[in-house]
PDB file of C-alpha atoms in Angstrom:
ATOM      1  CA  MET E   1      12.702 -21.607  20.451  1.00 97.00           C
ATOM      2  CA  LEU E   2      10.757 -18.915  22.271  1.00 98.00           C
ATOM      3  CA  PHE E   3       8.722 -20.430  25.093  1.00 98.00           C
ATOM      4  CA  LEU E   4       5.911 -18.170  26.308  1.00 98.00           C
ATOM      5  CA  LEU E   5       5.184 -19.259  29.877  1.00 98.00           C
ATOM      6  CA  THR E   6       1.592 -18.289  30.513  1.00 96.00           C
ATOM      7  CA  GLY E   7      -1.268 -18.728  32.956  1.00 85.00           C
ATOM      8  CA  GLU E   8      -3.441 -16.770  35.337  1.00 76.00           C
ATOM      9  CA  CYS E   9      -2.133 -14.982  38.432  1.00 72.00           C
ATOM     10  CA  GLN E  10      -0.796 -17.146  41.251  1.00 70.00           C
ATOM     11  CA  THR E  11      -0.487 -20.332  39.209  1.00 76.00           C
ATOM     12  CA  GLY E  12       3.159 -20.903  40.104  1.00 87.00           C
ATOM     13  CA  LYS E  13       4.849 -19.530  36.996  1.00 93.00           C
ATOM     14  CA  THR E  14       7.790 -17.955  38.820  1.00 94.00           C
ATOM     15  CA  ARG E  15       8.287 -20.961  41.108  1.00 94.00           C
ATOM     16  CA  TRP E  16       8.299 -23.176  38.032  1.00 96.00           C
ATOM     17  CA  LEU E  17      10.837 -20.903  36.373  1.00 96.00           C
ATOM     18  CA  GLU E  18      13.097 -20.997  39.427  1.00 97.00           C
ATOM     19  CA  ALA E  19      12.986 -24.793  39.375  1.00 97.00           C
ATOM     20  CA  LEU E  20      13.749 -24.849  35.642  1.00 98.00           C
ATOM     21  CA  VAL E  21      16.787 -22.590  36.083  1.00 97.00           C
ATOM     22  CA  GLY E  22      18.047 -24.873  38.838  1.00 97.00           C
ATOM     23  CA  ARG E  23      17.557 -28.003  36.777  1.00 96.00           C
ATOM     24  CA  LEU E  24      19.267 -26.480  33.733  1.00 96.00           C
ATOM     25  CA  ALA E  25      22.237 -25.521  35.925  1.00 96.00           C
ATOM     26  CA  GLU E  26      22.537 -29.170  36.918  1.00 94.00           C
ATOM     27  CA  GLU E  27      22.632 -29.995  33.200  1.00 91.00           C
ATOM     28  CA  GLY E  28      25.415 -27.453  32.630  1.00 92.00           C
ATOM     29  CA  VAL E  29      23.199 -24.806  31.021  1.00 94.00           C
ATOM     30  CA  GLU E  30      23.343 -21.300  32.466  1.00 95.00           C
ATOM     31  CA  SER E  31      20.403 -18.882  32.549  1.00 97.00           C
ATOM     32  CA  TYR E  32      20.594 -15.113  32.105  1.00 97.00           C
ATOM     33  CA  GLY E  33      17.976 -12.415  32.564  1.00 98.00           C
ATOM     34  CA  VAL E  34      15.499 -11.808  35.369  1.00 98.00           C
ATOM     35  CA  ILE E  35      13.130 -13.743  37.622  1.00 98.00           C
ATOM     36  CA  ALA E  36      10.413 -11.915  39.594  1.00 97.00           C
ATOM     37  CA  PRO E  37       9.505 -13.698  42.845  1.00 96.00           C
ATOM     38  CA  GLY E  38       6.695 -12.297  44.933  1.00 94.00           C
ATOM     39  CA  ILE E  39       6.987 -11.134  48.535  1.00 93.00           C
ATOM     40  CA  TRP E  40       4.428 -13.077  50.566  1.00 89.00           C
ATOM     41  CA  VAL E  41       3.439 -13.033  54.224  1.00 88.00           C
ATOM     42  CA  SER E  42       1.027 -15.093  56.290  1.00 87.00           C
ATOM     43  CA  SER E  43      -2.172 -13.073  56.612  1.00 85.00           C
ATOM     44  CA  SER E  44      -5.825 -13.223  57.585  1.00 84.00           C
ATOM     45  CA  SER E  45      -6.718  -9.956  55.835  1.00 85.00           C
ATOM     46  CA  ALA E  46      -9.080  -9.555  52.898  1.00 83.00           C
ATOM     47  CA  ASN E  47      -6.034  -9.489  50.615  1.00 82.00           C
ATOM     48  CA  ALA E  48      -4.971 -13.020  51.575  1.00 78.00           C
ATOM     49  CA  ASN E  49      -5.366 -15.886  49.135  1.00 84.00           C
ATOM     50  CA  GLU E  50      -7.052 -19.214  49.848  1.00 81.00           C
ATOM     51  CA  GLN E  51      -3.861 -20.536  51.424  1.00 81.00           C
ATOM     52  CA  GLY E  52      -3.732 -17.644  53.891  1.00 86.00           C
ATOM     53  CA  PHE E  53      -0.912 -15.669  52.289  1.00 86.00           C
ATOM     54  CA  GLU E  54      -0.894 -12.044  51.180  1.00 88.00           C
ATOM     55  CA  LYS E  55       1.318 -10.695  48.390  1.00 91.00           C
ATOM     56  CA  LEU E  56       2.959  -7.403  49.367  1.00 92.00           C
ATOM     57  CA  GLY E  57       5.395  -6.802  46.548  1.00 95.00           C
ATOM     58  CA  ILE E  58       7.662  -8.185  43.848  1.00 97.00           C
ATOM     59  CA  ASP E  59      11.441  -8.476  43.764  1.00 98.00           C
ATOM     60  CA  ASN E  60      13.630  -8.958  40.705  1.00 98.00           C
ATOM     61  CA  VAL E  61      16.517 -11.407  40.790  1.00 98.00           C
ATOM     62  CA  LEU E  62      19.134 -10.724  38.120  1.00 98.00           C
ATOM     63  CA  LEU E  63      20.607 -13.864  36.582  1.00 97.00           C
ATOM     64  CA  PRO E  64      23.123 -15.356  36.802  1.00 95.00           C
ATOM     65  CA  GLU E  65      24.642 -13.326  39.656  1.00 94.00           C
ATOM     66  CA  GLY E  66      21.520 -13.479  41.810  1.00 96.00           C
ATOM     67  CA  GLU E  67      21.419  -9.782  42.731  1.00 97.00           C
ATOM     68  CA  ARG E  68      17.997  -9.110  44.273  1.00 97.00           C
ATOM     69  CA  ILE E  69      16.338  -5.714  43.983  1.00 97.00           C
ATOM     70  CA  PRO E  70      12.929  -4.412  45.154  1.00 97.00           C
ATOM     71  CA  PHE E  71      10.892  -4.038  41.971  1.00 98.00           C
ATOM     72  CA  ALA E  72       7.274  -3.309  42.845  1.00 97.00           C
ATOM     73  CA  LYS E  73       4.921  -2.858  45.770  1.00 96.00           C
ATOM     74  CA  ARG E  74       1.184  -3.185  45.941  1.00 93.00           C
ATOM     75  CA  ARG E  75      -0.201   0.221  45.037  1.00 92.00           C
ATOM     76  CA  ASP E  76      -2.065   0.817  48.291  1.00 92.00           C
ATOM     77  CA  LEU E  77       1.015  -0.123  50.317  1.00 92.00           C
ATOM     78  CA  ALA E  78       3.264   2.147  48.249  1.00 92.00           C
ATOM     79  CA  ILE E  79       0.907   5.042  48.973  1.00 92.00           C
ATOM     80  CA  ARG E  80       0.767   4.141  52.666  1.00 93.00           C
ATOM     81  CA  ASP E  81       4.547   3.916  52.969  1.00 91.00           C
ATOM     82  CA  GLY E  82       5.258   7.162  51.092  1.00 91.00           C
ATOM     83  CA  LEU E  83       6.879   5.356  48.149  1.00 90.00           C
ATOM     84  CA  PHE E  84       4.250   6.258  45.571  1.00 91.00           C
ATOM     85  CA  GLN E  85       5.402   8.251  42.534  1.00 89.00           C
ATOM     86  CA  GLY E  86       2.534   9.733  40.575  1.00 89.00           C
ATOM     87  CA  ASP E  87       4.614  10.171  37.414  1.00 90.00           C
ATOM     88  CA  SER E  88       5.986   6.612  37.343  1.00 93.00           C
ATOM     89  CA  GLN E  89       5.658   4.377  34.295  1.00 95.00           C
ATOM     90  CA  SER E  90       3.266   2.017  36.068  1.00 93.00           C
ATOM     91  CA  GLU E  91       0.930   4.920  36.829  1.00 91.00           C
ATOM     92  CA  GLN E  92       0.453   5.525  33.108  1.00 88.00           C
ATOM     93  CA  LEU E  93      -1.739   2.429  33.168  1.00 89.00           C
ATOM     94  CA  ALA E  94      -2.864   2.698  36.807  1.00 86.00           C
ATOM     95  CA  LEU E  95      -1.565  -0.782  37.552  1.00 90.00           C
ATOM     96  CA  GLY E  96      -2.363  -2.509  40.800  1.00 89.00           C
ATOM     97  CA  TRP E  97       1.366  -2.780  41.420  1.00 92.00           C
ATOM     98  CA  HIS E  98       3.481   0.324  41.824  1.00 94.00           C
ATOM     99  CA  ILE E  99       6.678  -0.422  39.913  1.00 96.00           C
ATOM    100  CA  PHE E 100       9.692   1.663  40.872  1.00 96.00           C
ATOM    101  CA  ASP E 101      11.181   3.472  37.872  1.00 96.00           C
ATOM    102  CA  GLU E 102      14.687   3.135  39.297  1.00 97.00           C
ATOM    103  CA  ALA E 103      14.189  -0.630  39.440  1.00 97.00           C
ATOM    104  CA  ILE E 104      13.096  -0.683  35.795  1.00 98.00           C
ATOM    105  CA  ASP E 105      16.274   1.236  34.934  1.00 98.00           C
ATOM    106  CA  ARG E 106      18.421  -1.269  36.836  1.00 98.00           C
ATOM    107  CA  VAL E 107      16.865  -4.266  35.090  1.00 98.00           C
ATOM    108  CA  ASN E 108      17.178  -2.590  31.692  1.00 98.00           C
ATOM    109  CA  ALA E 109      20.862  -1.919  32.396  1.00 98.00           C
ATOM    110  CA  HIS E 110      21.295  -5.608  33.174  1.00 97.00           C
ATOM    111  CA  PHE E 111      19.812  -6.621  29.821  1.00 97.00           C
ATOM    112  CA  ASP E 112      21.868  -3.957  28.042  1.00 96.00           C
ATOM    113  CA  ALA E 113      25.007  -5.530  29.509  1.00 95.00           C
ATOM    114  CA  LEU E 114      23.926  -8.964  28.315  1.00 94.00           C
ATOM    115  CA  ALA E 115      23.318  -7.637  24.805  1.00 92.00           C
ATOM    116  CA  GLU E 116      26.535  -5.642  24.531  1.00 88.00           C
ATOM    117  CA  GLN E 117      28.864  -8.324  25.866  1.00 72.00           C
ATOM    118  CA  PRO E 118      27.577 -11.853  25.410  1.00 55.00           C
ATOM    119  CA  ALA E 119      27.157 -13.193  28.911  1.00 48.00           C
ATOM    120  CA  ARG E 120      28.179 -16.712  28.069  1.00 49.00           C
ATOM    121  CA  GLU E 121      31.366 -15.981  26.108  1.00 54.00           C
ATOM    122  CA  CYS E 122      33.291 -18.325  28.390  1.00 45.00           C
ATOM    123  CA  ALA E 123      30.506 -20.861  28.764  1.00 52.00           C
ATOM    124  CA  LYS E 124      30.769 -24.308  27.203  1.00 56.00           C
ATOM    125  CA  ARG E 125      27.124 -24.541  26.135  1.00 73.00           C
ATOM    126  CA  PRO E 126      24.417 -22.198  24.845  1.00 92.00           C
ATOM    127  CA  SER E 127      22.406 -20.424  27.540  1.00 95.00           C
ATOM    128  CA  LEU E 128      18.771 -19.654  28.291  1.00 97.00           C
ATOM    129  CA  LEU E 129      17.421 -16.099  28.191  1.00 97.00           C
ATOM    130  CA  VAL E 130      14.785 -15.517  30.900  1.00 98.00           C
ATOM    131  CA  VAL E 131      12.319 -12.615  31.129  1.00 98.00           C
ATOM    132  CA  ASP E 132       9.860 -12.640  34.036  1.00 97.00           C
ATOM    133  CA  GLU E 133       7.661 -10.928  32.974  1.00 94.00           C
ATOM    134  CA  LEU E 134       6.409  -8.855  30.047  1.00 98.00           C
ATOM    135  CA  GLY E 135       3.150  -7.093  30.847  1.00 96.00           C
ATOM    136  CA  ARG E 136       0.954  -4.219  29.796  1.00 95.00           C
ATOM    137  CA  LEU E 137       3.785  -1.680  30.030  1.00 97.00           C
ATOM    138  CA  GLU E 138       5.922  -3.527  27.490  1.00 98.00           C
ATOM    139  CA  LEU E 139       3.298  -5.052  25.190  1.00 97.00           C
ATOM    140  CA  MET E 140       0.744  -2.229  25.145  1.00 96.00           C
ATOM    141  CA  ARG E 141       2.753   0.939  25.739  1.00 95.00           C
ATOM    142  CA  GLY E 142       6.328   0.151  24.655  1.00 97.00           C
ATOM    143  CA  ILE E 143       7.792   1.159  28.029  1.00 97.00           C
ATOM    144  CA  GLY E 144       8.993  -0.838  31.040  1.00 98.00           C
ATOM    145  CA  LEU E 145      11.597  -3.525  30.327  1.00 98.00           C
ATOM    146  CA  THR E 146      12.452  -2.149  26.898  1.00 98.00           C
ATOM    147  CA  SER E 147      15.973  -3.607  26.857  1.00 98.00           C
ATOM    148  CA  ALA E 148      14.623  -7.119  27.419  1.00 98.00           C
ATOM    149  CA  VAL E 149      12.176  -6.596  24.556  1.00 98.00           C
ATOM    150  CA  ARG E 150      15.005  -5.420  22.285  1.00 98.00           C
ATOM    151  CA  MET E 151      16.960  -8.591  22.990  1.00 97.00           C
ATOM    152  CA  LEU E 152      13.934 -10.709  22.179  1.00 98.00           C
ATOM    153  CA  ASP E 153      13.345  -8.713  18.995  1.00 98.00           C
ATOM    154  CA  GLU E 154      16.746  -9.969  17.787  1.00 96.00           C
ATOM    155  CA  GLY E 155      15.504 -13.554  17.830  1.00 97.00           C
ATOM    156  CA  PRO E 156      17.613 -16.626  18.646  1.00 96.00           C
ATOM    157  CA  SER E 157      21.409 -16.393  18.689  1.00 93.00           C
ATOM    158  CA  GLU E 158      24.386 -18.638  19.295  1.00 91.00           C
ATOM    159  CA  GLU E 159      24.524 -17.303  22.853  1.00 92.00           C
ATOM    160  CA  PHE E 160      20.785 -17.567  23.473  1.00 95.00           C
ATOM    161  CA  PRO E 161      19.133 -20.078  21.136  1.00 96.00           C
ATOM    162  CA  HIS E 162      16.163 -20.413  23.505  1.00 97.00           C
ATOM    163  CA  ALA E 163      14.231 -18.023  25.720  1.00 98.00           C
ATOM    164  CA  VAL E 164      11.470 -18.324  28.296  1.00 98.00           C
ATOM    165  CA  VAL E 165       9.243 -15.276  28.678  1.00 98.00           C
ATOM    166  CA  VAL E 166       6.475 -15.024  31.274  1.00 98.00           C
ATOM    167  CA  VAL E 167       3.288 -13.402  29.992  1.00 96.00           C
ATOM    168  CA  ARG E 168      -0.253 -13.543  31.344  1.00 93.00           C
ATOM    169  CA  GLU E 169      -2.929 -15.269  29.286  1.00 94.00           C
ATOM    170  CA  ALA E 170      -4.715 -12.000  28.535  1.00 94.00           C
ATOM    171  CA  LEU E 171      -1.562 -10.690  26.830  1.00 96.00           C
ATOM    172  CA  LEU E 172      -0.451 -13.905  25.125  1.00 97.00           C
ATOM    173  CA  GLN E 173      -1.761 -12.946  21.701  1.00 97.00           C
ATOM    174  CA  LEU E 174       0.019  -9.590  21.849  1.00 97.00           C
ATOM    175  CA  ALA E 175       3.287 -11.335  22.733  1.00 98.00           C
ATOM    176  CA  GLU E 176       2.889 -13.828  19.897  1.00 97.00           C
ATOM    177  CA  GLN E 177       2.218 -11.039  17.413  1.00 97.00           C
ATOM    178  CA  ARG E 178       5.198  -9.049  18.678  1.00 97.00           C
ATOM    179  CA  PHE E 179       7.807 -11.802  18.396  1.00 98.00           C
ATOM    180  CA  VAL E 180       6.566 -14.104  15.639  1.00 97.00           C
ATOM    181  CA  ALA E 181       8.754 -12.478  12.987  1.00 97.00           C
ATOM    182  CA  ALA E 182      11.939 -12.833  15.052  1.00 98.00           C
ATOM    183  CA  TRP E 183      11.424 -16.357  16.383  1.00 98.00           C
ATOM    184  CA  PRO E 184      10.782 -19.068  13.754  1.00 93.00           C
ATOM    185  CA  GLU E 185       9.747 -21.409  16.554  1.00 96.00           C
ATOM    186  CA  MET E 186       7.435 -20.253  19.333  1.00 97.00           C
ATOM    187  CA  LYS E 187       5.278 -22.151  21.792  1.00 98.00           C
ATOM    188  CA  ALA E 188       2.972 -21.242  24.667  1.00 98.00           C
ATOM    189  CA  ILE E 189       3.536 -23.446  27.714  1.00 98.00           C
ATOM    190  CA  GLY E 190       2.228 -23.681  31.254  1.00 96.00           C
ATOM    191  CA  PRO E 191       4.117 -24.356  34.493  1.00 96.00           C
ATOM    192  CA  SER E 192       4.101 -28.141  34.140  1.00 95.00           C
ATOM    193  CA  ARG E 193       6.569 -31.000  34.378  1.00 96.00           C
ATOM    194  CA  GLU E 194       6.041 -31.715  30.692  1.00 97.00           C
ATOM    195  CA  ALA E 195       6.975 -28.145  29.761  1.00 97.00           C
ATOM    196  CA  GLU E 196      10.110 -28.348  31.913  1.00 97.00           C
ATOM    197  CA  GLU E 197      11.197 -31.463  30.072  1.00 96.00           C
ATOM    198  CA  GLU E 198      10.499 -29.781  26.738  1.00 97.00           C
ATOM    199  CA  VAL E 199      12.760 -26.795  27.488  1.00 97.00           C
ATOM    200  CA  ILE E 200      15.559 -29.085  28.649  1.00 96.00           C
ATOM    201  CA  ALA E 201      15.141 -31.262  25.561  1.00 96.00           C
ATOM    202  CA  ALA E 202      15.502 -28.181  23.347  1.00 96.00           C
ATOM    203  CA  PHE E 203      19.071 -27.772  24.601  1.00 94.00           C
ATOM    204  CA  ASN E 204      19.852 -31.457  24.302  1.00 85.00           C
ATOM    205  CA  ARG E 205      18.830 -31.416  20.627  1.00 78.00           C
ATOM    206  CA  ARG E 206      21.657 -29.032  19.732  1.00 57.00           C
TER     207      ARG E 206
END
């Protein structure tokens, strides 16, 4: 089953995904791929949300090892800090986040390793493939996390019978169209307790 975890910005999708990965680990199911937690600070600036926190950037955490790499910085901050690259992939779409090309390469290499040598070859149970997230780069331009997309294009496998992919609501239809041929079962879910139970139940049915 391909679960498309969707919702608007700042609705807790990544936090939900982190909790799901932890709960699956308790059930003996490992997760492989990438989670993208935000970098938040307490702030009273115009960029702060209603809770008084400002998002400065995005990290990527590579699963299952937990290696954490800087992935993106808010565009204005990247310019301010001298980290802006005008020829980067994210600049092709003038995204609000400046994604570092070297970080994209590192994440793609991680997915390449998962594809070339099944990550769970010594595991006792099938594992979950996690991709946080696919956005305009991947679904509109065919760039970005291309290695993650290639793995998803292969559909379910013995190693990864289920996957959770984060995609914003505005891009949900594009994601469904992209992967419908490869995944006989696909469902859009939100970051809810019911959805968590549904993903866990998918493993228990095997």
